[in-house]
């Protein structure tokens, strides 16, 4: 474990806490894409299958369980909560997630480290996580004024992956033989997708104005 | 890489 990876995990944890706080405090999920949340739950469930058969550390197990439960909780809020579910704008959240999930599954079946069920599903989760934020970014472009907490949520999500990039560079420099091409390439693409959001987020923050993404 | 590679990252 290095500081970059720990900071990345904490940023990821914080992003989900910010999202849960926003939904719970405002009793509203306006601007939040249910599709992205469902994709994240699929990412966590397919990636953390090793919870069933291998133990790495208490930290590792706790964080995996937290990510699965918290994303499930967000989805419950948006789908079932009597007040919050009224604020979900399904007419705007229309990204065709199958256009993301199917190519990722086909790619996972062809490009992977091992052709076993758990390895293919794990690889699928790596590819899917790279594109899972797209429905959320599309929704932000459509809903003109993005509320601050939702903007912070997306910014923290991008920050977590950027910190993981630093973690991989650090591990390449300090751990001879450490190679994870699938994770590195997928993670770099994932961080690149955030770049234009980062640009508008920082610009709005510096000009002290509401964040709005150009459609 | 390959079978049994420890996936210690989240």
GROMACS .gro file of C-alpha atoms in nm:
model
  225
    1UNK     CA    1   0.000   0.000   0.000
    2UNK     CA    2   0.132   0.347  -0.087
    3UNK     CA    3   0.008   0.694  -0.011
    4UNK     CA    4  -0.128   0.747  -0.362
    5UNK     CA    5  -0.342   0.433  -0.352
    6UNK     CA    6  -0.460   0.504   0.004
    7UNK     CA    7  -0.547   0.863  -0.090
    8UNK     CA    8  -0.724   0.728  -0.399
    9UNK     CA    9  -0.931   0.483  -0.197
   10UNK     CA   10  -1.019   0.753   0.058
   11UNK     CA   11  -1.119   0.992  -0.224
   12UNK     CA   12  -1.339   0.721  -0.372
   13UNK     CA   13  -1.495   0.656  -0.030
   14UNK     CA   14  -1.547   1.030   0.018
   15UNK     CA   15  -1.714   1.066  -0.322
   16UNK     CA   16  -1.977   0.809  -0.225
   17UNK     CA   17  -2.028   0.970   0.116
   18UNK     CA   18  -2.074   1.311  -0.052
   19UNK     CA   19  -2.333   1.157  -0.286
   20UNK     CA   20  -2.520   0.989   0.000
   21UNK     CA   21  -2.509   1.313   0.202
   22UNK     CA   22  -2.643   1.513  -0.092
   23UNK     CA   23  -2.930   1.270  -0.146
   24UNK     CA   24  -3.007   1.236   0.225
   25UNK     CA   25  -2.974   1.608   0.311
   26UNK     CA   26  -3.167   1.746   0.014
   27UNK     CA   27  -3.396   1.441  -0.020
   28UNK     CA   28  -3.330   1.484  -0.389
   29UNK     CA   29  -3.130   1.300  -0.654
   30UNK     CA   30  -3.166   1.572  -0.918
   31UNK     CA   31  -2.869   1.560  -1.151
   32UNK     CA   32  -2.767   1.210  -1.038
   33UNK     CA   33  -2.767   0.940  -1.304
   34UNK     CA   34  -2.926   0.614  -1.183
   35UNK     CA   35  -2.767   0.441  -1.482
   36UNK     CA   36  -2.416   0.533  -1.369
   37UNK     CA   37  -2.495   0.412  -1.018
   38UNK     CA   38  -2.625   0.080  -1.152
   39UNK     CA   39  -2.313   0.042  -1.367
   40UNK     CA   40  -2.096   0.105  -1.060
   41UNK     CA   41  -2.282  -0.163  -0.863
   42UNK     CA   42  -2.222  -0.403  -1.154
   43UNK     CA   43  -1.853  -0.303  -1.153
   44UNK     CA   44  -1.819  -0.372  -0.780
   45UNK     CA   45  -2.012  -0.701  -0.786
   46UNK     CA   46  -1.815  -0.841  -1.080
   47UNK     CA   47  -1.481  -0.714  -0.947
   48UNK     CA   48  -1.512  -0.822  -0.585
   49UNK     CA   49  -1.614  -1.185  -0.643
   50UNK     CA   50  -1.287  -1.276  -0.469
   51UNK     CA   51  -1.458  -1.176  -0.145
   52UNK     CA   52  -1.606  -1.525  -0.164
   53UNK     CA   53  -1.280  -1.714  -0.186
   54UNK     CA   54  -0.978  -1.509  -0.089
   55UNK     CA   55  -0.882  -1.281   0.198
   56UNK     CA   56  -0.621  -1.010   0.148
   57UNK     CA   57  -0.667  -0.776   0.445
   58UNK     CA   58  -0.932  -0.633   0.674
   59UNK     CA   59  -0.901  -0.301   0.492
   60UNK     CA   60  -0.948  -0.467   0.153
   61UNK     CA   61  -1.251  -0.664   0.267
   62UNK     CA   62  -1.411  -0.369   0.447
   63UNK     CA   63  -1.368  -0.133   0.150
   64UNK     CA   64  -1.511  -0.388  -0.096
   65UNK     CA   65  -1.816  -0.445   0.123
   66UNK     CA   66  -1.857  -0.069   0.173
   67UNK     CA   67  -1.848  -0.001  -0.202
   68UNK     CA   68  -2.103  -0.272  -0.278
   69UNK     CA   69  -2.338  -0.174   0.004
   70UNK     CA   70  -2.312   0.203  -0.049
   71UNK     CA   71  -2.378   0.186  -0.424
   72UNK     CA   72  -2.670  -0.047  -0.350
   73UNK     CA   73  -2.794   0.210  -0.099
   74UNK     CA   74  -2.777   0.494  -0.353
   75UNK     CA   75  -2.974   0.286  -0.603
   76UNK     CA   76  -3.234   0.201  -0.338
   77UNK     CA   77  -3.272   0.575  -0.258
   78UNK     CA   78  -3.323   0.668  -0.623
   79UNK     CA   79  -3.555   0.379  -0.705
   80UNK     CA   80  -3.753   0.317  -0.385
   81UNK     CA   81  -3.737   0.612  -0.144
   82UNK     CA   82  -4.078   0.778  -0.151
   83UNK     CA   83  -3.947   1.137  -0.168
   84UNK     CA   84  -3.614   1.094  -0.348
   85UNK     CA   85  -3.754   0.872  -0.624
   86UNK     CA   86  -3.991   1.155  -0.723
   87UNK     CA   87  -3.690   1.375  -0.802
   88UNK     CA   88  -3.528   1.126  -1.038
   89UNK     CA   89  -3.543   1.257  -1.395
   90UNK     CA   90  -3.567   0.934  -1.596
   91UNK     CA   91  -3.657   1.132  -1.910
   92UNK     CA   92  -3.309   1.286  -1.908
   93UNK     CA   93  -3.116   0.981  -1.788
   94UNK     CA   94  -3.150   0.787  -2.112
   95UNK     CA   95  -2.798   0.665  -2.191
   96UNK     CA   96  -2.813   0.318  -2.353
   97UNK     CA   97  -2.595   0.132  -2.100
   98UNK     CA   98  -2.602  -0.185  -2.311
   99UNK     CA   99  -2.387   0.006  -2.562
  100UNK     CA  100  -2.131   0.023  -2.283
  101UNK     CA  101  -2.175  -0.314  -2.113
  102UNK     CA  102  -2.179  -0.535  -2.425
  103UNK     CA  103  -1.854  -0.406  -2.582
  104UNK     CA  104  -1.687  -0.432  -2.239
  105UNK     CA  105  -1.799  -0.795  -2.204
  106UNK     CA  106  -1.686  -0.880  -2.560
  107UNK     CA  107  -1.350  -0.713  -2.491
  108UNK     CA  108  -1.319  -0.894  -2.157
  109UNK     CA  109  -1.382  -1.226  -2.333
  110UNK     CA  110  -1.108  -1.154  -2.586
  111UNK     CA  111  -0.850  -0.949  -2.396
  112UNK     CA  112  -0.783  -1.089  -2.050
  113UNK     CA  113  -0.510  -1.244  -1.835
  114UNK     CA  114  -0.690  -1.578  -1.791
  115UNK     CA  115  -0.994  -1.727  -1.959
  116UNK     CA  116  -1.172  -1.819  -1.636
  117UNK     CA  117  -1.511  -1.696  -1.515
  118UNK     CA  118  -1.378  -1.486  -1.228
  119UNK     CA  119  -1.090  -1.343  -1.435
  120UNK     CA  120  -1.318  -1.251  -1.729
  121UNK     CA  121  -1.572  -1.091  -1.493
  122UNK     CA  122  -1.293  -0.904  -1.314
  123UNK     CA  123  -1.159  -0.780  -1.651
  124UNK     CA  124  -1.514  -0.683  -1.753
  125UNK     CA  125  -1.540  -0.473  -1.436
  126UNK     CA  126  -1.211  -0.298  -1.517
  127UNK     CA  127  -1.331  -0.204  -1.867
  128UNK     CA  128  -1.679  -0.110  -1.747
  129UNK     CA  129  -1.552   0.119  -1.474
  130UNK     CA  130  -1.364   0.321  -1.736
  131UNK     CA  131  -1.690   0.417  -1.912
  132UNK     CA  132  -1.943   0.395  -1.627
  133UNK     CA  133  -1.933   0.772  -1.565
  134UNK     CA  134  -2.056   0.856  -1.918
  135UNK     CA  135  -2.431   0.849  -1.839
  136UNK     CA  136  -2.361   1.083  -1.546
  137UNK     CA  137  -2.158   1.327  -1.759
  138UNK     CA  138  -2.426   1.324  -2.031
  139UNK     CA  139  -2.692   1.396  -1.767
  140UNK     CA  140  -2.485   1.687  -1.630
  141UNK     CA  141  -2.469   1.837  -1.979
  142UNK     CA  142  -2.847   1.812  -2.011
  143UNK     CA  143  -2.940   1.942  -1.667
  144UNK     CA  144  -2.823   2.300  -1.704
  145UNK     CA  145  -2.739   2.403  -1.349
  146UNK     CA  146  -2.540   2.132  -1.173
  147UNK     CA  147  -2.575   2.150  -0.796
  148UNK     CA  148  -2.247   2.185  -0.610
  149UNK     CA  149  -2.258   1.849  -0.431
  150UNK     CA  150  -2.316   1.655  -0.752
  151UNK     CA  151  -2.028   1.845  -0.913
  152UNK     CA  152  -1.809   1.762  -0.612
  153UNK     CA  153  -1.913   1.397  -0.636
  154UNK     CA  154  -1.796   1.368  -0.998
  155UNK     CA  155  -1.480   1.566  -0.926
  156UNK     CA  156  -1.387   1.331  -0.638
  157UNK     CA  157  -1.457   1.028  -0.858
  158UNK     CA  158  -1.217   1.164  -1.117
  159UNK     CA  159  -0.965   1.248  -0.846
  160UNK     CA  160  -0.967   0.891  -0.713
  161UNK     CA  161  -0.873   0.752  -1.054
  162UNK     CA  162  -0.607   1.020  -1.108
  163UNK     CA  163  -0.450   0.922  -0.772
  164UNK     CA  164  -0.456   0.559  -0.887
  165UNK     CA  165  -0.254   0.664  -1.193
  166UNK     CA  166   0.010   0.805  -0.956
  167UNK     CA  167  -0.009   0.481  -0.755
  168UNK     CA  168   0.065   0.276  -1.070
  169UNK     CA  169   0.360   0.499  -1.162
  170UNK     CA  170   0.493   0.469  -0.806
  171UNK     CA  171   0.455   0.088  -0.811
  172UNK     CA  172   0.623   0.062  -1.153
  173UNK     CA  173   0.917   0.257  -1.010
  174UNK     CA  174   0.939   0.066  -0.682
  175UNK     CA  175   0.820  -0.285  -0.760
  176UNK     CA  176   1.028  -0.460  -1.029
  177UNK     CA  177   0.810  -0.687  -1.240
  178UNK     CA  178   0.485  -0.513  -1.142
  179UNK     CA  179   0.276  -0.516  -1.461
  180UNK     CA  180  -0.097  -0.453  -1.503
  181UNK     CA  181  -0.148  -0.341  -1.865
  182UNK     CA  182  -0.524  -0.398  -1.869
  183UNK     CA  183  -0.573  -0.192  -1.552
  184UNK     CA  184  -0.328   0.078  -1.658
  185UNK     CA  185  -0.472   0.137  -2.004
  186UNK     CA  186  -0.831   0.119  -1.884
  187UNK     CA  187  -0.758   0.350  -1.590
  188UNK     CA  188  -0.581   0.602  -1.814
  189UNK     CA  189  -0.879   0.612  -2.051
  190UNK     CA  190  -1.110   0.649  -1.751
  191UNK     CA  191  -0.913   0.947  -1.618
  192UNK     CA  192  -0.896   1.102  -1.966
  193UNK     CA  193  -1.278   1.097  -1.985
  194UNK     CA  194  -1.283   1.323  -1.678
  195UNK     CA  195  -1.043   1.578  -1.824
  196UNK     CA  196  -1.300   1.802  -1.987
  197UNK     CA  197  -1.514   1.784  -1.673
  198UNK     CA  198  -1.209   1.882  -1.463
  199UNK     CA  199  -1.152   2.179  -1.697
  200UNK     CA  200  -1.508   2.315  -1.657
  201UNK     CA  201  -1.519   2.231  -1.285
  202UNK     CA  202  -1.198   2.419  -1.208
  203UNK     CA  203  -1.299   2.708  -1.438
  204UNK     CA  204  -1.635   2.744  -1.259
  205UNK     CA  205  -1.464   2.717  -0.923
  206UNK     CA  206  -1.208   2.990  -1.009
  207UNK     CA  207  -1.474   3.221  -1.155
  208UNK     CA  208  -1.690   3.140  -0.856
  209UNK     CA  209  -1.987   3.060  -1.079
  210UNK     CA  210  -2.231   2.769  -1.111
  211UNK     CA  211  -2.085   2.465  -1.287
  212UNK     CA  212  -2.250   2.406  -1.623
  213UNK     CA  213  -2.116   2.175  -1.891
  214UNK     CA  214  -2.161   2.286  -2.255
  215UNK     CA  215  -2.394   2.046  -2.436
  216UNK     CA  216   0.009  -1.158  -1.463
  217UNK     CA  217  -0.200  -1.470  -1.512
  218UNK     CA  218  -0.365  -1.718  -1.274
  219UNK     CA  219  -0.350  -1.647  -0.905
  220UNK     CA  220  -0.211  -1.294  -0.949
  221UNK     CA  221  -0.293  -1.121  -0.620
  222UNK     CA  222  -0.542  -0.845  -0.687
  223UNK     CA  223  -0.460  -0.624  -0.393
  224UNK     CA  224  -0.598  -0.306  -0.551
  225UNK     CA  225  -0.964  -0.215  -0.515
   0.00000   0.00000   0.00000
